[in-house]
PDB file of N, CA and C in Angstrom:
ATOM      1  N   UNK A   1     -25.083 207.924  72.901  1.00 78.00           N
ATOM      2  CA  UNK A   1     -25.217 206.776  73.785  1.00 78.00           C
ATOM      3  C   UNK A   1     -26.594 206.156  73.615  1.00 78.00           C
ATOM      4  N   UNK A   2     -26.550 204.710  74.045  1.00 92.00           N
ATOM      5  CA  UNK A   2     -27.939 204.369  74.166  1.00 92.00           C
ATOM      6  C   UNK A   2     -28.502 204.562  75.533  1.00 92.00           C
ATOM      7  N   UNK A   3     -29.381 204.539  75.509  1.00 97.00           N
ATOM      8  CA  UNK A   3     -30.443 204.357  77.275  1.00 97.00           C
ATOM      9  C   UNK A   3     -29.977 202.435  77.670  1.00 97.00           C
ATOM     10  N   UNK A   4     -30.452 203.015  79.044  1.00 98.00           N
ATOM     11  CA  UNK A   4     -30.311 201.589  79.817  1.00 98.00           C
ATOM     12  C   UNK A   4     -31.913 201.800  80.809  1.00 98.00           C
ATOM     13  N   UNK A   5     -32.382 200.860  80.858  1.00 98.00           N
ATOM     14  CA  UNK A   5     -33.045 200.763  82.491  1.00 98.00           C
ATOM     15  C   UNK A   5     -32.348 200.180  83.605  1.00 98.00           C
ATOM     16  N   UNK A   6     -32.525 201.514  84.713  1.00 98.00           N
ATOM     17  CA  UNK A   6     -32.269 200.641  85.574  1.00 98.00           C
ATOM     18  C   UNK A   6     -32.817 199.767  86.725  1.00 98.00           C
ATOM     19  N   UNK A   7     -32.528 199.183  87.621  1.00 96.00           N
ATOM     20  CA  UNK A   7     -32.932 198.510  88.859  1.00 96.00           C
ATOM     21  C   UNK A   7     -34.406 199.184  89.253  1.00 96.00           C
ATOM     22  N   UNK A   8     -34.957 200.517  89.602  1.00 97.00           N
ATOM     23  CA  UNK A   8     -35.735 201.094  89.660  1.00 97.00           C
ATOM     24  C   UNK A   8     -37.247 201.073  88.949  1.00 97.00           C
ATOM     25  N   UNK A   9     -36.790 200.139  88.007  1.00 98.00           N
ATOM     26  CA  UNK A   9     -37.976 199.927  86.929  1.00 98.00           C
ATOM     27  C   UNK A   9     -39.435 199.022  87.750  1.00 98.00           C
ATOM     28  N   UNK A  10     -40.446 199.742  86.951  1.00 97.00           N
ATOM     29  CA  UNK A  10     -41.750 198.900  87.709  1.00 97.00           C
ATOM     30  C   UNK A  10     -42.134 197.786  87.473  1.00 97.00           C
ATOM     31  N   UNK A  11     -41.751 198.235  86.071  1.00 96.00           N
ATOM     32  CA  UNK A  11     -42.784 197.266  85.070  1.00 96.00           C
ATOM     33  C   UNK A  11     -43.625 197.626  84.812  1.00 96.00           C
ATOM     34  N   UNK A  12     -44.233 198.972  84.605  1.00 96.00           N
ATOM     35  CA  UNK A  12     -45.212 199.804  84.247  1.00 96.00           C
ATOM     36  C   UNK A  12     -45.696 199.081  82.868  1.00 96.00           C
ATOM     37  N   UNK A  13     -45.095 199.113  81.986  1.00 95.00           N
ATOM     38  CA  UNK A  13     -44.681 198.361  80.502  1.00 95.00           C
ATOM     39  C   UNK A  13     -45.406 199.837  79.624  1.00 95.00           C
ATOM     40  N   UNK A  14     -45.269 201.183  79.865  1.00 97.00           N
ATOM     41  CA  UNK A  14     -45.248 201.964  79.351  1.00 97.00           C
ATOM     42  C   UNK A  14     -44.516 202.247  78.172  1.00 97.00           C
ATOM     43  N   UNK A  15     -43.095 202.497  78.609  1.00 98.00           N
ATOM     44  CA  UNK A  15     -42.097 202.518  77.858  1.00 98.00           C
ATOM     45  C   UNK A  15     -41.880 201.065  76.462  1.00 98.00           C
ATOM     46  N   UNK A  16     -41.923 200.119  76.289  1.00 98.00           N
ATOM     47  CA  UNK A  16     -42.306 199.186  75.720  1.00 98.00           C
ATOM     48  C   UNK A  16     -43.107 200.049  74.097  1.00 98.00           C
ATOM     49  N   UNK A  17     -44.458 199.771  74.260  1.00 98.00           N
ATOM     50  CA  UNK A  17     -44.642 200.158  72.890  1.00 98.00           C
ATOM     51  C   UNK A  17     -44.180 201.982  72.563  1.00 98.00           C
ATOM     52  N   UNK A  18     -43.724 202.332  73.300  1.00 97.00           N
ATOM     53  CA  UNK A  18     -43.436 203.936  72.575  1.00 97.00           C
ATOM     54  C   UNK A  18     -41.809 203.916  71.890  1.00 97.00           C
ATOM     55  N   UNK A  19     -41.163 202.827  72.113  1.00 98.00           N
ATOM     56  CA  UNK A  19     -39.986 202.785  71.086  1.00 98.00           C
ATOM     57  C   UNK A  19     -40.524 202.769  69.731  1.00 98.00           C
ATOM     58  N   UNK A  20     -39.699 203.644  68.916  1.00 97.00           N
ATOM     59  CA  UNK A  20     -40.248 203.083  67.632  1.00 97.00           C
ATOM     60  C   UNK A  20     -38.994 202.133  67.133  1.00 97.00           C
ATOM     61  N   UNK A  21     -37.909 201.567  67.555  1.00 96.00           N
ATOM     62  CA  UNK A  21     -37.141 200.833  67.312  1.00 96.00           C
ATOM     63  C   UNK A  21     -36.962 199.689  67.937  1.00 96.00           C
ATOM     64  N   UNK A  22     -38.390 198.895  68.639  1.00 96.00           N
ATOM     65  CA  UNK A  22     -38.345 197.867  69.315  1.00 96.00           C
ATOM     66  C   UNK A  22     -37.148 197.562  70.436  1.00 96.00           C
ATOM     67  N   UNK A  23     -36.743 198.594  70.537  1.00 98.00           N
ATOM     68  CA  UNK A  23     -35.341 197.766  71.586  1.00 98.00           C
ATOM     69  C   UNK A  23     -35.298 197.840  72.806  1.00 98.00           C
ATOM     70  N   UNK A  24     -36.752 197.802  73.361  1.00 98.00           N
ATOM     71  CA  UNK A  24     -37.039 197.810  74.405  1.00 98.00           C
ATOM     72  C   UNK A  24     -38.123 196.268  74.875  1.00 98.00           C
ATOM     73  N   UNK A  25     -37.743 195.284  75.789  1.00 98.00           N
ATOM     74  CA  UNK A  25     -38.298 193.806  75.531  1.00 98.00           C
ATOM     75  C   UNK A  25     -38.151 194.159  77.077  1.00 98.00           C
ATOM     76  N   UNK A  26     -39.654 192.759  77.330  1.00 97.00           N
ATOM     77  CA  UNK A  26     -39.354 192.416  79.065  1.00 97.00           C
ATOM     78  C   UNK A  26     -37.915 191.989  79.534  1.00 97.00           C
ATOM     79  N   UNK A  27     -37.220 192.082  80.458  1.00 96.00           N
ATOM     80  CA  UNK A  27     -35.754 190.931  80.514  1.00 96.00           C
ATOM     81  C   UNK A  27     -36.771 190.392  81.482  1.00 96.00           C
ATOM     82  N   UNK A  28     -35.260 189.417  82.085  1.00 95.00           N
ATOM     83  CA  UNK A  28     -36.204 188.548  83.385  1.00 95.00           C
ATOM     84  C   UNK A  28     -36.724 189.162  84.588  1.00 95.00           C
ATOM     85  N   UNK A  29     -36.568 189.799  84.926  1.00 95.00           N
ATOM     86  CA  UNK A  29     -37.173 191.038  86.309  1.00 95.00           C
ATOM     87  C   UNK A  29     -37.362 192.005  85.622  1.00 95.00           C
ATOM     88  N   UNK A  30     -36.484 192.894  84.854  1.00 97.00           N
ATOM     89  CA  UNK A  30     -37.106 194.377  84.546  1.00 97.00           C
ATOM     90  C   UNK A  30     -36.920 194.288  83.256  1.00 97.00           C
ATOM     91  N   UNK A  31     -37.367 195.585  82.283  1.00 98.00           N
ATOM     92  CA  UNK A  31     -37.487 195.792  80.911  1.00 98.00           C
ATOM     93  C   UNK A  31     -36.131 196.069  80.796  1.00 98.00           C
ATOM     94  N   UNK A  32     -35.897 195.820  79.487  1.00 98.00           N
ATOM     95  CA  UNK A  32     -34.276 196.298  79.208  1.00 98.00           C
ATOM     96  C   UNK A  32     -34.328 197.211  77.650  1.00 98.00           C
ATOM     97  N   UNK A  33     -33.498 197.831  77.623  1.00 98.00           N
ATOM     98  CA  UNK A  33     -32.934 198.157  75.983  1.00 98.00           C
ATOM     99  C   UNK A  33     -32.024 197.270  75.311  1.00 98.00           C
ATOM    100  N   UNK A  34     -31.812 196.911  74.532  1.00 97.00           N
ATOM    101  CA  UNK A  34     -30.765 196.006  73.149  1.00 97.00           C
ATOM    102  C   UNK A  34     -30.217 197.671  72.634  1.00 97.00           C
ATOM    103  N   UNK A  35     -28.942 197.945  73.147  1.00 97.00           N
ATOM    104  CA  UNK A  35     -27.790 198.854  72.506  1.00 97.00           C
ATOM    105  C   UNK A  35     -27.756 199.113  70.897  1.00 97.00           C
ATOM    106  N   UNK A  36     -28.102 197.828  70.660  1.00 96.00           N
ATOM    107  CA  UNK A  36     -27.966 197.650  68.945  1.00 96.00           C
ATOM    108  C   UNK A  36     -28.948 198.645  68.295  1.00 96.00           C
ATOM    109  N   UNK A  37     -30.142 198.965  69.075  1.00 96.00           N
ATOM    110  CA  UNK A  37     -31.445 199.216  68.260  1.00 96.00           C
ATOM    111  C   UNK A  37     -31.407 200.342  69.008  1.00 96.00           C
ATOM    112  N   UNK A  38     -31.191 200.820  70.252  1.00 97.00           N
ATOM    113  CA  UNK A  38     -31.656 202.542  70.872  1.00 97.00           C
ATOM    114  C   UNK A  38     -30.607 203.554  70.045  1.00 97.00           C
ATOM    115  N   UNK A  39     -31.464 204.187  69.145  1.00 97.00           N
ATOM    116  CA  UNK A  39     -31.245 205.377  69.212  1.00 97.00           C
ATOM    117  C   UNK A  39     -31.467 206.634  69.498  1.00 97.00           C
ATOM    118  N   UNK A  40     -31.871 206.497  71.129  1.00 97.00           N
ATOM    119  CA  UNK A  40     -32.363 207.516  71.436  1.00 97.00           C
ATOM    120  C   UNK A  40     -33.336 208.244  70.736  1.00 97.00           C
ATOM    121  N   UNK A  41     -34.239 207.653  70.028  1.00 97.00           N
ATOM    122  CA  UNK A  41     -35.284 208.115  69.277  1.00 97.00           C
ATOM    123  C   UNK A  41     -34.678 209.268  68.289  1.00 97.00           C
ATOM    124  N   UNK A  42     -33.047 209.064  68.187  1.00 97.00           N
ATOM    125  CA  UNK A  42     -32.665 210.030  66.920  1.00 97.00           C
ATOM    126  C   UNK A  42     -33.446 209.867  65.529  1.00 97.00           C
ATOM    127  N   UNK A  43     -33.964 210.538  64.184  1.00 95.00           N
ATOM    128  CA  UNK A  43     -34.610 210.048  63.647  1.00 95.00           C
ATOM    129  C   UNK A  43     -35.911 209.657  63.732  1.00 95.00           C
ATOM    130  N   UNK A  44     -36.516 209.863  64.581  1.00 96.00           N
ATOM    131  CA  UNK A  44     -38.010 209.432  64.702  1.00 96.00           C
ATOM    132  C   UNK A  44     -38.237 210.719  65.821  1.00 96.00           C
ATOM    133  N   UNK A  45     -37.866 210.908  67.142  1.00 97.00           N
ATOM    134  CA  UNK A  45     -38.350 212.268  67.992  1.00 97.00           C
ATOM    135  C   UNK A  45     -37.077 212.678  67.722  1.00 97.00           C
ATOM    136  N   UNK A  46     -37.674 214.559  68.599  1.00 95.00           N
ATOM    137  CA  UNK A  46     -36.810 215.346  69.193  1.00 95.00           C
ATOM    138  C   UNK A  46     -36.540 214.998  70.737  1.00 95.00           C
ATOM    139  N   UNK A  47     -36.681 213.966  71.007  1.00 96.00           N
ATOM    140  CA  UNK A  47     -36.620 212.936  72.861  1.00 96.00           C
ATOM    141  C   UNK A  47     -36.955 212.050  72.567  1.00 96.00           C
ATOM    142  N   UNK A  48     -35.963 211.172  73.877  1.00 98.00           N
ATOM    143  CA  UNK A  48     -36.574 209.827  73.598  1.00 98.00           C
ATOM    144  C   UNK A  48     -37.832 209.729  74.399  1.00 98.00           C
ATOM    145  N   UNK A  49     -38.691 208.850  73.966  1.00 98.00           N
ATOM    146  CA  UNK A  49     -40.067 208.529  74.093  1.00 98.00           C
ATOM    147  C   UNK A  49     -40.151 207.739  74.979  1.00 98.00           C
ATOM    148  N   UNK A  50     -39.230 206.857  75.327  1.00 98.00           N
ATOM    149  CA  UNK A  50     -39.362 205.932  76.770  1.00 98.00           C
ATOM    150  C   UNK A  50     -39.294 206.905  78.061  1.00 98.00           C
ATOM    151  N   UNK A  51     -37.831 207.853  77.480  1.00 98.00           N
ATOM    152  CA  UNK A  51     -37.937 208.609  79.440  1.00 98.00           C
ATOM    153  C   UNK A  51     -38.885 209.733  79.156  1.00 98.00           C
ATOM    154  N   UNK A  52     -39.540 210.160  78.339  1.00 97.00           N
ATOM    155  CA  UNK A  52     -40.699 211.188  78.278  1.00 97.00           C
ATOM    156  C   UNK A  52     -42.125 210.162  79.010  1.00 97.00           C
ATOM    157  N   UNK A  53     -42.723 209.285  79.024  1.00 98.00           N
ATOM    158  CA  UNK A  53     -43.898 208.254  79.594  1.00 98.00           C
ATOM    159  C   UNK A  53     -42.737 207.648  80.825  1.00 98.00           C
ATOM    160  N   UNK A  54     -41.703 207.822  81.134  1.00 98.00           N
ATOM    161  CA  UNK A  54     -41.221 206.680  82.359  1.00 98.00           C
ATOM    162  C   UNK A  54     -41.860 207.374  83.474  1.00 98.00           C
ATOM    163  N   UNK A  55     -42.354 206.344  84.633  1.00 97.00           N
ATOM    164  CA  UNK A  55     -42.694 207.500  85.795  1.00 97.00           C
ATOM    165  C   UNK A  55     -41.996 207.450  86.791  1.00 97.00           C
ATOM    166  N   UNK A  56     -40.678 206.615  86.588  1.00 96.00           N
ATOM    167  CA  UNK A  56     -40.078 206.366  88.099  1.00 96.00           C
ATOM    168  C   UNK A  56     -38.312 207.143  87.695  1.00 96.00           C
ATOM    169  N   UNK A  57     -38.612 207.587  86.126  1.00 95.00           N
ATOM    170  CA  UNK A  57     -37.325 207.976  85.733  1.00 95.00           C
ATOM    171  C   UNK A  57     -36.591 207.581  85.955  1.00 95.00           C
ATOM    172  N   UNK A  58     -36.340 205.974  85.453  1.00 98.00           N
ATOM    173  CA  UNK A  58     -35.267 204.873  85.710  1.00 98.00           C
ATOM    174  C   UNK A  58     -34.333 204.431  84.300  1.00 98.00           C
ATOM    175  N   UNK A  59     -34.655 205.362  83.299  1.00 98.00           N
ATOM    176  CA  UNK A  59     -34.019 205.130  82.009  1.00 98.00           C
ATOM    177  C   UNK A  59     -32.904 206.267  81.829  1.00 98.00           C
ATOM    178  N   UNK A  60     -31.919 206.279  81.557  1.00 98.00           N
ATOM    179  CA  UNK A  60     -30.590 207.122  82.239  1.00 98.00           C
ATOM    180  C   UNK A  60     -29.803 207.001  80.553  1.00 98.00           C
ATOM    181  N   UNK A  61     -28.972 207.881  80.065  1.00 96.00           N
ATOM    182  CA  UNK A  61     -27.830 207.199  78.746  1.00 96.00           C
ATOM    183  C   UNK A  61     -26.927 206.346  79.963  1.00 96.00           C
ATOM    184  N   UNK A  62     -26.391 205.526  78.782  1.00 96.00           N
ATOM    185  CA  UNK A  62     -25.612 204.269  79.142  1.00 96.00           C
ATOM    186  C   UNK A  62     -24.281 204.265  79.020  1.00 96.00           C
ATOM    187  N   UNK A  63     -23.726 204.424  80.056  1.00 95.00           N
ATOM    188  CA  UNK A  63     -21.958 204.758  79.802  1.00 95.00           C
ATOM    189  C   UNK A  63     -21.665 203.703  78.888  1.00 95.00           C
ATOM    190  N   UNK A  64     -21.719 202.562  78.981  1.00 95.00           N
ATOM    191  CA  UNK A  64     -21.100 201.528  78.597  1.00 95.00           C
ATOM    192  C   UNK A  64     -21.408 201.600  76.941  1.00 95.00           C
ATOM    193  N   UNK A  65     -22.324 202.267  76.523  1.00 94.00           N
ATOM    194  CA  UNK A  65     -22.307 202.568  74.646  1.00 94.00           C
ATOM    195  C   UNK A  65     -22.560 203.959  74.327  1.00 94.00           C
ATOM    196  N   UNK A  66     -21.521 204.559  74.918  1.00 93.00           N
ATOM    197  CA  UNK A  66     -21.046 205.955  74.048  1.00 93.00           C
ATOM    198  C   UNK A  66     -21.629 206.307  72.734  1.00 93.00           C
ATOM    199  N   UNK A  67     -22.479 206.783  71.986  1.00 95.00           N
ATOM    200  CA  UNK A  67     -22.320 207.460  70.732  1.00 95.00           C
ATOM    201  C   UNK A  67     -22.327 208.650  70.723  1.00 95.00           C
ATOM    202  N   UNK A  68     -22.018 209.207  69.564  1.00 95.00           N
ATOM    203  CA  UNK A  68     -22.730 210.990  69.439  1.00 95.00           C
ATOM    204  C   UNK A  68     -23.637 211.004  68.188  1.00 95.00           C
ATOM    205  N   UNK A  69     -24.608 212.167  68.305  1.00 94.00           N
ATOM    206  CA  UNK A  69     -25.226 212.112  67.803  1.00 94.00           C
ATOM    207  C   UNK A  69     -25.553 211.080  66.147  1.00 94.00           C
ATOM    208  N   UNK A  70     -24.430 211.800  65.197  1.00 96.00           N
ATOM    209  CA  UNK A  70     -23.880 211.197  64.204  1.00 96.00           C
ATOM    210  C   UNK A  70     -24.137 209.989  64.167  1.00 96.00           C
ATOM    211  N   UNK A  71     -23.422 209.074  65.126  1.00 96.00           N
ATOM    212  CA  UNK A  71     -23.828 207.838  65.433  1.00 96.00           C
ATOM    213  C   UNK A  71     -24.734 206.778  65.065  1.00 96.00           C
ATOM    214  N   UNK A  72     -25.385 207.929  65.846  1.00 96.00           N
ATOM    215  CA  UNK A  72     -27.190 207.445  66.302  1.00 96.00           C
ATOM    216  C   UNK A  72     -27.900 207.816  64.995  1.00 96.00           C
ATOM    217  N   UNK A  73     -27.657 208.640  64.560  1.00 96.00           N
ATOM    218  CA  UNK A  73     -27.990 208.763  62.932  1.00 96.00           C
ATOM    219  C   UNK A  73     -27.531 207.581  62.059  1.00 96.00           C
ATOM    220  N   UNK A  74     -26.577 207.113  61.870  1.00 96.00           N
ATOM    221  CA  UNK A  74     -25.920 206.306  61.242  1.00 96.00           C
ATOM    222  C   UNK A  74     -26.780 204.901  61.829  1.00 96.00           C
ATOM    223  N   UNK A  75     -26.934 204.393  62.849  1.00 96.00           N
ATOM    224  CA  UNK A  75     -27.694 203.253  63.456  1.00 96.00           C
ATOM    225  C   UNK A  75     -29.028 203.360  62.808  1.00 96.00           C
ATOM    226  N   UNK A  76     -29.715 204.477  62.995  1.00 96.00           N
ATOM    227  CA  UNK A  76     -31.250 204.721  62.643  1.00 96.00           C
ATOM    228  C   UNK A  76     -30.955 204.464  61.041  1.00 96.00           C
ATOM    229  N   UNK A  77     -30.539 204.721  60.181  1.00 95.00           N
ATOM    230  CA  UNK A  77     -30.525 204.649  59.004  1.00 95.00           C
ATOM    231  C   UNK A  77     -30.010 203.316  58.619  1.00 95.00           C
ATOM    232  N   UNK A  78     -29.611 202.295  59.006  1.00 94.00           N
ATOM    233  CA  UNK A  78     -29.135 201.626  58.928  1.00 94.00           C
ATOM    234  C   UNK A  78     -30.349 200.214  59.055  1.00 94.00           C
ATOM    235  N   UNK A  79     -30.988 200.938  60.660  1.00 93.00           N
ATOM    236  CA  UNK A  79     -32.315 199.909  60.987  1.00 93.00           C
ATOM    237  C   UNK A  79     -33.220 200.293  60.142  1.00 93.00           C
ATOM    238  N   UNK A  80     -33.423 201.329  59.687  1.00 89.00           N
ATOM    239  CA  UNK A  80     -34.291 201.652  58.717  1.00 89.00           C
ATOM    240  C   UNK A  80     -34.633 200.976  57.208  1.00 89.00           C
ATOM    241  N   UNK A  81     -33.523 200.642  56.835  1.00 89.00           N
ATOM    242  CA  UNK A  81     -32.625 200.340  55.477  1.00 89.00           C
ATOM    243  C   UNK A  81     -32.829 198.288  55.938  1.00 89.00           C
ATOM    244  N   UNK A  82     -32.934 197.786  57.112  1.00 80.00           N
ATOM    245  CA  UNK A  82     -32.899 196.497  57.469  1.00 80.00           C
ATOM    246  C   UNK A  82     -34.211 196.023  57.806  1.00 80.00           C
ATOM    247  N   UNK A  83     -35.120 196.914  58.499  1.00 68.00           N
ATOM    248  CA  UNK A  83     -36.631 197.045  58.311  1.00 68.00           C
ATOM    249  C   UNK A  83     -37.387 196.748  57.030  1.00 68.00           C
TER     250      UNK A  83
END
């Protein structure tokens, strides 16, 4: 799955540069993830790096984009390869 933020978010803007897959941007009130680009820091950590620095622990996996691991491998290699 990918991460989502939710409602809970500060705006700390912590989380922001510790993606290493950019898919984390201001939205209009809170920060969001782009599905396309979280891979749960598969490929780059052993955790993701946003909810390791979050302090209000408002970044949750995202029902709504299911992957398994594999997946998320397959995405990372893919952004990698488009990078």
């Amino acid at each position: 799955m990918s991460l989502m933020i939710t409602d809970e978010c500060i705006n700390c803007d912590v989380c922001e540069p510790e993606c290493p897959n950019d898919a984390i941007s201001p939205g209009e009130e809170i920060y969001v993830i782009d599905p396309g680009l979280c891979t749960e820091c598969v490929g780059h950590f052993d955790e993701p790096q946003c909810q390791q620095v979050c302090p209000v622990d408002c970044i949750p996996l995202d029902p709504e984009h299911e992957e398994t691991r594999d997946q998320l491998m397959e995405k990372y290699q893919r952004i990698v390869v488009a990078g």
